[in-house]
């Protein structure tokens, strides 16, 4: 009798190159995504040691973090150089390193360019049951397709480039179970925020999560990408969804995905990638779908979550004294006071984008609210940054760009943008942004910036009213009159 | 990588909880293509606050940082470990660390020591100074202990492989490359079992 295994254990076991007596395993890495910020020192390390990339065919390079979201080529097709010399230097390093080491590079102005975590699934590079790494913590996103995917540091990037393996200890397993049906206006982002709010940013440390329950089974692949993306905000390096028919349909026909008989053989194996009956998780967290509402963050940690209908919490209400102090510091930074209604918080900026929420379904959801409406007078800057050139093209073919532009949004080129403010897209100090990104850390969107994490629908709602707004007030309310 | 056996000296009595790597090193410092010189950007936001420990001359060059729960959460940027290393920090002591940060620290010869909160609280007192001036802390990797001149003695756990690499200053990539034939063997098996793993060629 074979011991029942979780999905994570099955993928792990299939990738053990060598198991050591102390339990450390040399794990084979099937997929490696490389971007311009966390790779230059790794390639330099290889060069200094005279080492090669072991499997350039399993490696894909895409610049995303630094790129300006303004046009990258002029009317004659000539590069518009990046104004910031350091950003330009990082892009140039990737453009030099990829061909030198035989790695395929999707260029900054290619239609396929985008945020690595949008590009991987879109190109069929991300596959169920594979191990996938990238020098970026939001690599957890790819778990939506059933890939064991996690972020690594630059030394590990170099290790994978040189050996196609990593030395790892097996993680503990956590089942995150959400059963029921999400209410109208409640999105995958709200589910992700609810998880962060429930278990905290360290709740998943040391664990690989598996998302179980009807809410996740019913969720689209893009919704799953949003949830898996934020696994790391709850401390888990990786979060898995068991691949299903939706996954197979999503992958079929994508450029880098298996074709024909290979695809069929792959699907046959992918179908075995489910947690066995009787397998034991080290921890189980249960959230009732009926308890999840449209959420916003009030503080400077993704665990600082409150219903948009709620109020800013009183720091004294936290049991842990160090959390009380942290909450007070957060409120001072955010310019909020305990007891203030979240729906009264005025905002000046709206950012729709990031590897969390920049896919076509996200843009459709935001556009459906913005159609025929306009951003409020108090909004200084609202922008949409599609996750990839292909998302942008699709949105334009559906006329979504016109809806955003008519509503007063800017329509930009793809990249990480204001999620982390490495490029010129920043929120000014002391100003407030309703953002579909994943982190509300101090200074994340620019020094002194104040971030409220929300879903694309809630970002659109905030843009329309000029304050954090319960999206449900705008649903079925075509006139845009807010109660 | 430099060998790490014992570390002696003053410790930054930091203690803050949930310090993310954006706090350790903000994104605009990530534009470098070098591993060096990032100490200048370490804790940039906190250093704008008057009286912060990182600009306190009493602690300049301290080799130990005492932090709070969940240190190094958030972004995977190894620049956080490089920045600490550039400040001269060789050991970080905290009740817990994010998985990615502790891995990054180790790869750069920085030891992360997990101790219970009450031990960390005691070490914060010592680091601040029992009699007004900061007292030193002694970390011994071989015996896996943290001690003070006041008879405090705390033992910590560490993965045996990490300990071996830190004590010997070993290059992990070189060690793995020595196992090339084991990796070849895995690839041969995978080519049999899952031939579709090689991505379809793109024109």
XYZ file of C-alpha atoms in Angstrom:
686
model
C 0.000 0.000 0.000
C 1.495 3.304 -1.101
C 1.297 6.057 1.482
C -1.220 8.729 0.414
C 0.564 11.890 -0.666
C -0.336 15.546 -1.078
C 0.039 17.252 -4.438
C 3.169 18.981 -3.137
C 4.744 15.695 -2.061
C 4.072 14.164 -5.487
C 5.781 17.014 -7.335
C 8.638 17.026 -4.827
C 9.208 13.274 -5.124
C 9.258 13.498 -8.936
C 12.099 16.027 -8.771
C 14.483 14.497 -6.237
C 17.873 14.105 -7.897
C 19.493 12.978 -4.680
C 18.333 12.637 -1.096
C 20.917 13.193 1.640
C 20.942 11.550 5.054
C 19.960 14.810 6.791
C 16.858 15.100 4.585
C 18.217 17.825 2.318
C 17.424 17.043 -1.313
C 18.987 18.093 -4.546
C 15.868 19.103 -6.504
C 15.741 19.361 -10.274
C 14.385 22.631 -11.656
C 12.328 22.344 -14.860
C 11.719 26.005 -15.537
C 13.717 29.156 -14.804
C 12.439 32.650 -15.504
C 15.045 35.397 -15.465
C 14.542 39.172 -15.318
C 16.901 42.132 -15.364
C 17.032 43.044 -11.666
C 18.032 39.843 -9.860
C 20.164 38.244 -12.589
C 23.142 40.501 -13.444
C 25.202 39.392 -10.438
C 24.352 35.737 -11.150
C 25.542 35.882 -14.770
C 28.612 37.779 -13.603
C 29.306 34.981 -11.100
C 29.142 32.400 -13.893
C 31.445 34.450 -16.060
C 34.025 34.870 -13.286
C 34.026 31.129 -12.561
C 34.059 30.162 -16.250
C 30.725 28.329 -15.924
C 27.953 27.793 -18.467
C 24.176 27.735 -18.205
C 23.428 24.016 -17.937
C 19.996 24.073 -19.620
C 19.414 27.275 -21.576
C 16.416 25.535 -23.181
C 14.658 25.465 -19.796
C 15.420 29.133 -19.153
C 13.522 32.198 -20.374
C 14.584 35.825 -19.910
C 12.159 38.765 -19.888
C 12.840 42.326 -18.704
C 9.973 43.748 -16.638
C 10.918 45.501 -13.367
C 12.752 48.564 -14.658
C 11.091 49.266 -17.958
C 9.289 52.576 -18.293
C 5.636 52.078 -19.257
C 5.848 54.843 -21.839
C 6.487 53.900 -25.511
C 9.796 52.076 -26.048
C 10.226 52.671 -29.773
C 9.729 55.823 -31.814
C 7.809 56.013 -35.080
C 10.890 54.753 -36.951
C 11.250 51.733 -34.680
C 14.306 53.174 -32.938
C 14.711 52.558 -29.227
C 13.713 55.423 -26.982
C 16.504 55.137 -24.461
C 15.664 54.750 -20.790
C 16.295 58.052 -19.046
C 17.559 56.489 -15.837
C 21.117 55.301 -16.573
C 21.055 52.540 -13.945
C 17.823 51.067 -15.289
C 19.235 51.259 -18.809
C 22.371 49.486 -17.598
C 20.358 46.616 -16.089
C 18.376 46.154 -19.284
C 21.599 46.237 -21.292
C 23.136 43.613 -19.005
C 20.222 41.218 -19.644
C 20.401 41.902 -23.377
C 24.095 41.000 -23.295
C 23.879 38.040 -20.882
C 20.976 36.157 -22.488
C 22.587 35.639 -25.915
C 26.041 35.117 -24.427
C 24.719 32.184 -22.376
C 22.298 30.934 -25.039
C 19.116 31.896 -23.199
C 16.018 32.996 -25.119
C 15.221 36.652 -24.472
C 11.838 38.233 -25.017
C 12.854 41.804 -25.793
C 11.541 44.983 -24.204
C 9.494 45.941 -27.257
C 8.330 42.461 -28.302
C 4.601 41.795 -28.302
C 5.205 38.864 -25.904
C 7.036 41.044 -23.370
C 5.385 41.518 -19.999
C 5.689 40.764 -16.315
C 7.474 37.384 -15.991
C 4.567 35.957 -14.013
C 2.120 36.936 -16.731
C 4.402 35.810 -19.553
C 5.203 32.318 -18.183
C 1.601 31.039 -18.149
C 0.682 32.979 -21.292
C 3.499 31.423 -23.332
C 2.856 27.881 -22.094
C 6.267 27.960 -20.388
C 4.571 27.276 -17.037
C 3.253 23.711 -16.836
C 1.594 21.594 -14.133
C 3.857 19.361 -12.110
C 6.998 21.270 -13.030
C 9.364 22.945 -10.612
C 9.628 26.597 -11.600
C 11.813 29.289 -10.068
C 12.573 32.963 -10.623
C 14.477 35.588 -8.709
C 11.245 37.188 -7.595
C 9.054 36.279 -4.642
C 5.829 36.435 -6.676
C 6.925 33.334 -8.552
C 4.342 31.643 -6.332
C 1.843 32.845 -9.007
C 2.633 29.864 -11.247
C 1.214 27.514 -8.622
C -2.154 28.423 -10.144
C -1.358 25.924 -12.906
C -0.097 23.272 -10.509
C 3.600 24.129 -10.833
C 5.715 23.997 -7.689
C 6.924 27.557 -8.126
C 8.852 29.739 -5.734
C 11.007 32.831 -5.539
C 14.751 32.570 -5.038
C 17.638 34.930 -4.357
C 20.393 35.782 -6.790
C 22.846 33.183 -5.431
C 20.189 30.556 -6.081
C 19.580 32.016 -9.555
C 23.268 31.427 -10.211
C 23.039 27.921 -8.727
C 20.108 27.037 -11.005
C 21.780 28.545 -14.061
C 24.926 26.489 -13.409
C 23.396 23.196 -12.204
C 19.625 23.228 -12.997
C 19.111 22.172 -9.374
C 18.646 23.608 -5.900
C 19.456 22.152 -2.498
C 16.248 22.254 -0.501
C 14.585 20.878 2.589
C 11.039 19.689 2.129
C 8.447 22.196 3.388
C 5.485 21.501 5.619
C 2.069 21.438 3.969
C -0.917 23.671 4.633
C -4.390 23.210 3.185
C -6.257 26.478 2.713
C -9.886 25.486 2.365
C -12.546 27.922 1.159
C -15.910 26.345 0.445
C -19.117 28.017 -0.645
C -19.828 30.681 -3.233
C -18.349 34.170 -3.413
C -20.965 36.928 -3.217
C -21.303 39.456 -6.075
C -18.498 42.019 -5.962
C -16.191 39.617 -4.089
C -13.173 38.674 -6.195
C -10.143 36.356 -6.043
C -8.157 39.353 -4.744
C -10.535 39.640 -1.804
C -10.008 35.940 -1.108
C -6.234 36.431 -1.153
C -6.493 39.431 1.183
C -8.817 37.480 3.471
C -6.203 34.723 3.729
C -3.441 37.247 4.561
C -5.702 38.889 7.131
C -6.592 35.553 8.698
C -3.194 33.871 9.021
C -0.864 36.899 8.914
C 2.243 37.524 6.846
C 4.210 34.873 8.734
C 1.346 32.369 8.904
C 2.593 30.383 5.923
C 6.321 30.563 6.672
C 7.857 27.128 6.212
C 4.774 25.811 4.411
C 3.687 25.132 0.872
C -0.007 25.890 0.601
C -2.577 23.979 -1.370
C -5.784 25.813 -2.192
C -8.700 23.432 -1.664
C -12.452 23.797 -1.736
C -15.218 24.761 -4.092
C -14.303 28.445 -4.349
C -10.924 27.557 -5.819
C -12.323 24.782 -8.019
C -14.868 27.217 -9.440
C -12.296 29.969 -9.939
C -10.920 30.816 -13.387
C -7.230 30.238 -14.115
C -6.624 33.986 -13.982
C -8.369 34.206 -10.610
C -6.188 31.356 -9.388
C -3.104 33.261 -10.583
C -4.160 36.198 -8.388
C -4.590 33.969 -5.333
C -1.399 31.940 -5.859
C 0.497 35.187 -6.459
C -0.256 36.376 -2.941
C 0.738 33.105 -1.210
C 4.038 34.800 -0.406
C 2.212 37.687 1.309
C 0.945 35.075 3.756
C 4.515 33.809 4.210
C 4.331 30.727 1.953
C 6.952 30.553 -0.772
C 4.602 28.444 -2.842
C 0.855 27.925 -3.218
C -0.582 25.142 -5.358
C -3.812 24.499 -7.215
C -4.412 20.936 -8.401
C -4.458 21.039 -12.220
C -7.870 20.264 -13.726
C -9.694 20.405 -17.071
C -9.664 24.206 -16.921
C -5.877 24.101 -16.546
C -5.414 21.738 -19.481
C -7.700 23.829 -21.691
C -5.786 26.971 -20.716
C -2.424 25.444 -21.634
C -3.400 23.712 -24.875
C -2.084 25.469 -27.948
C 0.143 27.976 -26.149
C 3.435 28.590 -27.972
C 5.858 26.798 -25.626
C 3.416 24.115 -24.398
C 3.669 20.450 -25.464
C 1.934 19.637 -28.746
C 0.049 16.637 -30.122
C 0.946 13.290 -28.574
C 3.306 15.048 -26.152
C 0.401 17.115 -24.877
C -1.738 14.008 -24.370
C 1.074 12.250 -22.518
C 1.567 15.306 -20.352
C -2.160 15.527 -19.532
C -2.177 11.853 -18.553
C 0.510 12.599 -15.942
C -0.994 15.929 -14.894
C -4.255 14.133 -14.048
C -2.423 12.173 -11.349
C -1.383 15.416 -9.660
C -4.037 15.586 -6.980
C -3.765 15.141 -3.251
C -4.624 11.522 -2.446
C -7.565 10.587 -0.281
C -6.188 10.177 3.228
C -3.088 12.351 2.708
C -2.338 14.489 5.747
C -1.567 18.205 5.759
C 0.556 19.588 8.579
C -1.963 22.387 9.016
C -5.410 23.249 7.698
C -6.973 26.705 7.564
C -10.695 26.968 6.818
C -12.420 30.149 5.679
C -16.114 30.297 4.810
C -16.710 31.930 1.415
C -19.792 33.630 2.878
C -17.548 35.539 5.305
C -15.417 37.089 2.545
C -16.331 40.658 1.570
C -14.685 43.298 -0.625
C -11.505 44.041 1.317
C -9.003 46.879 1.573
C -5.797 47.261 3.537
C -5.427 49.988 6.140
C -1.765 49.605 7.145
C 1.689 48.793 5.832
C 1.511 45.007 5.839
C -0.696 42.822 3.623
C -2.133 41.296 6.804
C -3.618 44.700 7.721
C -6.913 43.836 6.043
C -10.384 45.190 6.789
C -13.744 45.108 5.023
C -14.299 48.221 2.934
C -17.434 48.713 5.032
C -15.305 48.642 8.198
C -13.257 51.186 10.106
C -9.564 51.765 10.757
C -8.779 49.534 13.745
C -7.640 50.864 17.091
C -4.028 49.766 17.674
C -4.941 49.014 21.280
C -7.396 46.386 20.027
C -4.533 44.017 19.135
C -3.611 41.521 21.838
C 0.097 41.406 20.993
C 1.949 44.501 22.346
C 4.439 44.509 19.465
C 1.522 44.442 16.994
C -0.001 47.418 18.845
C 3.189 49.390 18.330
C 3.447 48.298 14.686
C -0.184 49.258 14.055
C 0.326 52.725 15.538
C 3.420 53.210 13.382
C 1.424 52.087 10.341
C -1.410 54.506 11.071
C 1.041 57.383 11.528
C 2.651 56.510 8.203
C -0.699 56.070 6.457
C -2.146 59.275 7.913
C -5.204 57.487 9.283
C -6.885 57.546 12.684
C -8.493 54.692 14.573
C -12.229 54.502 14.037
C -12.191 56.354 10.705
C -14.483 54.712 8.120
C -12.496 53.125 5.313
C -15.108 54.361 2.836
C -14.336 57.940 3.885
C -10.674 57.680 2.919
C -10.017 59.937 -0.081
C -7.437 58.812 -2.623
C -5.420 60.664 -5.272
C -3.978 57.796 -7.334
C -5.271 54.596 -8.890
C -2.998 51.851 -10.194
C -4.417 48.897 -12.093
C -1.611 46.482 -12.884
C 1.086 44.185 -11.368
C 1.567 40.421 -11.501
C -1.403 40.146 -9.139
C -4.061 41.863 -11.257
C -3.054 42.862 -14.785
C -4.533 40.073 -16.886
C -7.374 40.383 -19.342
C -10.077 39.350 -16.854
C -8.829 41.998 -14.436
C -8.970 44.674 -17.120
C -12.426 43.558 -18.260
C -13.679 43.687 -14.677
C -12.365 47.209 -14.106
C -13.548 48.418 -17.520
C -17.059 47.085 -16.953
C -17.418 49.501 -14.042
C -15.711 52.410 -15.779
C -17.761 52.243 -18.972
C -19.608 55.516 -19.388
C -18.140 56.903 -16.186
C -15.240 59.186 -15.350
C -12.629 59.398 -12.633
C -13.478 61.815 -9.803
C -12.132 65.360 -9.685
C -9.838 64.543 -6.769
C -7.940 61.844 -8.673
C -4.592 63.245 -9.790
C -3.422 60.198 -11.669
C -5.014 56.921 -12.716
C -3.308 54.377 -14.889
C -3.674 50.917 -16.323
C -0.532 48.892 -16.965
C -1.419 45.653 -18.783
C 0.531 42.576 -17.701
C 1.921 41.861 -21.154
C 1.894 43.071 -24.727
C -0.534 40.269 -25.556
C -2.902 41.318 -22.762
C -2.672 44.879 -24.065
C -3.404 43.770 -27.616
C -6.370 41.670 -26.511
C -7.766 44.534 -24.434
C -7.439 46.911 -27.379
C -9.220 44.461 -29.655
C -12.110 44.500 -27.174
C -12.106 48.308 -26.961
C -11.138 48.327 -23.277
C -8.395 50.879 -23.889
C -11.029 53.362 -25.108
C -13.110 52.811 -21.980
C -10.111 53.475 -19.736
C -8.966 56.494 -21.745
C -12.464 57.973 -21.890
C -12.735 57.506 -18.134
C -9.546 59.519 -17.623
C -7.047 56.688 -17.124
C -3.681 56.467 -18.837
C -3.136 53.341 -20.952
C 0.478 52.202 -20.621
C 3.045 49.711 -21.894
C 3.474 46.447 -19.905
C 5.775 45.997 -16.898
C 5.943 45.892 -13.107
C 5.509 49.653 -12.920
C 4.074 51.271 -9.781
C 3.828 47.967 -7.934
C 7.362 48.554 -6.714
C 8.288 51.896 -8.223
C 11.637 50.922 -9.731
C 10.685 52.674 -12.936
C 9.360 56.267 -13.083
C 5.810 55.201 -12.087
C 5.686 56.234 -8.450
C 3.168 57.566 -5.967
C 4.384 60.876 -4.440
C 5.143 61.075 -0.712
C 2.090 61.504 1.493
C -0.327 60.708 -1.349
C -2.696 57.792 -1.371
C -3.145 55.094 -3.987
C -5.840 52.475 -4.503
C -3.669 49.768 -6.023
C -4.335 46.312 -7.428
C -0.773 45.266 -6.530
C 0.324 42.969 -3.716
C 2.328 44.949 -1.174
C 1.503 47.998 0.907
C 4.934 48.192 2.557
C 6.284 51.575 3.633
C 7.742 53.316 0.592
C 6.856 50.444 -1.727
C 5.230 52.600 -4.432
C 7.739 55.399 -3.885
C 9.217 57.077 -0.789
C 6.395 58.109 1.554
C 3.685 56.619 -0.668
C 0.497 55.297 0.966
C -0.930 52.156 -0.584
C -4.338 50.556 -0.161
C -4.489 47.107 -1.730
C -7.752 46.373 -3.533
C -9.250 44.314 -6.360
C -9.454 45.728 -9.914
C -13.181 46.316 -9.404
C -12.542 48.220 -6.181
C -9.765 50.235 -7.834
C -12.207 51.257 -10.560
C -14.832 52.118 -7.946
C -12.328 54.238 -6.019
C -11.376 56.051 -9.221
C -15.033 56.905 -9.906
C -15.804 58.241 -6.431
C -12.379 59.539 -5.394
C -12.442 57.549 -2.163
C -12.214 53.913 -1.121
C -15.586 52.562 -2.157
C -17.589 49.385 -1.744
C -17.855 48.190 -5.337
C -21.289 46.754 -4.562
C -22.632 50.322 -4.438
C -21.826 50.662 -8.117
C -22.949 47.264 -9.351
C -26.241 47.410 -11.260
C -26.091 51.146 -10.957
C -25.420 52.236 -14.517
C -25.861 55.924 -13.832
C -22.847 55.949 -11.574
C -24.848 57.545 -8.797
C -23.382 56.410 -5.565
C -25.737 55.858 -2.682
C 32.748 33.007 0.722
C 34.498 33.892 4.002
C 34.533 31.288 6.750
C 32.324 31.987 9.749
C 33.266 30.358 13.049
C 32.829 32.817 15.906
C 31.515 36.373 15.911
C 32.159 38.740 18.791
C 31.031 42.279 19.193
C 28.279 44.754 19.736
C 24.830 44.126 18.343
C 22.340 46.577 16.862
C 19.384 46.420 19.326
C 16.796 46.685 16.558
C 14.009 44.280 17.541
C 11.372 45.464 15.052
C 8.793 42.864 13.940
C 7.820 41.949 10.368
C 10.683 43.894 8.797
C 10.267 43.382 5.049
C 13.137 43.501 2.592
C 11.770 46.753 1.153
C 12.659 48.228 4.566
C 16.088 46.575 4.559
C 16.842 47.973 1.096
C 14.343 50.050 -0.933
C 13.744 49.196 -4.588
C 15.712 52.072 -6.078
C 18.913 50.476 -4.739
C 18.158 47.356 -6.792
C 19.342 48.946 -10.016
C 22.940 48.027 -9.382
C 24.644 45.235 -11.296
C 27.124 44.692 -8.444
C 26.819 42.950 -5.096
C 28.855 45.626 -3.349
C 28.231 49.002 -1.782
C 24.622 48.473 -0.730
C 25.261 49.256 2.938
C 24.644 52.914 2.107
C 21.028 52.078 1.306
C 20.398 49.719 4.197
C 17.372 50.718 6.298
C 17.240 54.018 4.398
C 13.717 54.900 5.517
C 14.367 54.111 9.182
C 17.615 56.047 9.117
C 15.646 59.216 8.409
C 14.316 58.944 11.968
C 16.469 60.783 14.526
C 18.100 58.528 17.102
C 17.880 55.353 14.996
C 20.271 52.561 15.992
C 21.887 52.328 12.571
C 23.357 55.825 12.793
C 24.204 55.604 16.487
C 28.020 55.858 16.682
C 27.945 53.371 19.578
C 26.897 50.666 17.133
C 28.843 51.614 14.005
C 30.345 48.489 12.466
C 28.555 46.078 14.828
C 28.713 42.523 13.433
C 25.395 41.402 14.942
C 21.817 42.539 14.325
C 19.054 41.625 16.754
C 15.708 41.730 14.983
C 12.056 40.866 15.599
C 9.736 38.129 14.450
C 9.434 37.359 10.687
C 12.563 39.302 9.726
C 13.147 39.621 5.971
C 9.602 38.957 4.772
C 8.358 40.122 1.376
C 10.531 40.505 -1.691
C 13.166 37.861 -2.503
C 15.814 40.503 -3.236
C 19.218 39.165 -2.178
C 20.263 42.814 -2.088
C 18.908 42.745 1.487
C 21.576 40.219 2.485
C 24.235 42.069 0.475
C 23.292 45.335 2.193
C 23.590 43.786 5.658
C 26.898 42.183 4.689
C 28.150 45.528 3.416
C 27.294 47.083 6.800
C 29.548 44.436 8.340
C 26.755 42.298 9.794
C 27.661 38.619 10.061
C 24.891 37.347 12.339
C 21.203 38.205 12.567
C 19.345 36.984 15.661
C 15.520 36.923 15.645
C 12.590 34.790 16.828
C 11.872 33.868 13.186
C 12.904 34.664 9.622
C 11.245 34.471 6.239
C 12.352 31.381 4.329
C 13.746 33.274 1.359
C 15.739 35.750 3.448
C 17.393 33.124 5.644
C 18.454 31.232 2.503
C 19.873 34.386 0.946
C 21.725 35.306 4.134
C 23.335 31.884 4.354
C 24.512 32.022 0.729
C 26.369 35.197 1.627
C 28.031 33.890 4.748
C 25.571 35.552 7.115
C 24.322 33.352 9.947
C 20.651 33.614 10.932
C 20.087 32.530 14.517
C 16.570 31.678 15.660
C 16.017 32.079 19.402
C 12.817 32.284 21.461
C 11.380 35.758 22.046
C 12.456 35.860 25.720
C 16.065 35.091 24.741
C 15.923 37.753 22.039
C 14.510 40.228 24.578
C 17.393 39.483 26.949
C 19.954 39.937 24.160
C 18.317 43.260 23.258
C 18.932 44.378 26.867
C 22.556 43.295 26.690
C 23.012 44.958 23.314
C 21.623 48.205 24.733
C 23.997 47.825 27.667
C 23.298 46.648 31.176
C 25.267 49.549 32.640
C 24.595 52.193 30.039
C 27.171 51.304 27.411
C 26.470 48.526 24.909
C 27.754 45.124 25.987
C 29.150 42.634 23.484
C 27.579 39.366 22.410
C 29.457 36.224 21.461
C 28.194 33.801 18.813
C 29.900 30.438 18.336
C 28.740 28.455 15.325
C 30.639 25.264 16.162
C 28.934 24.888 19.555
C 25.735 26.604 18.304
C 25.639 29.013 21.224
C 25.061 32.695 21.890
C 26.669 33.867 25.132
C 27.250 37.097 27.062
C 29.619 38.163 29.811
C 26.627 37.978 32.183
C 26.498 34.179 32.049
C 23.653 34.117 29.504
C 23.948 31.051 27.303
C 21.454 30.268 24.549
C 21.762 27.349 22.143
C 20.325 27.429 18.644
C 19.510 24.919 15.917
C 21.029 25.082 12.454
C 20.776 22.861 9.421
C 23.939 20.662 9.447
C 24.677 21.333 5.773
C 24.427 25.091 6.227
C 26.689 24.862 9.259
C 29.226 22.846 7.291
C 29.219 25.379 4.425
C 29.487 28.404 6.739
C 32.311 26.925 8.818
C 34.245 25.991 5.698
C 33.311 29.025 3.593
C 32.306 26.548 0.859
C 31.069 27.370 -2.626
C 27.749 25.550 -2.922
C 27.691 25.729 -6.730
C 31.094 24.057 -6.918
C 29.868 21.297 -4.575
C 26.789 20.657 -6.715
C 28.751 20.719 -9.967
C 30.886 17.911 -8.536
C 27.705 15.823 -8.715
C 27.254 16.358 -12.437
C 26.802 12.653 -13.158
C 23.911 12.371 -10.671
C 22.214 15.276 -12.427
C 22.939 13.663 -15.816
C 21.256 10.510 -14.530
C 18.160 12.426 -13.450
C 17.924 14.177 -16.811
C 18.159 10.844 -18.635
C 15.321 9.409 -16.525
C 13.231 12.524 -17.038
C 13.763 12.400 -20.806
C 12.267 8.880 -20.690
C 9.382 9.603 -18.315
C 8.461 13.156 -19.327
C 9.948 13.904 -22.745
C 7.528 16.829 -23.152
C 9.370 18.755 -20.438
C 11.559 20.481 -23.024
C 9.600 23.543 -24.163
C 8.334 23.557 -27.723
C 10.729 25.462 -29.957
C 9.537 28.939 -30.805
C 10.376 30.344 -34.186
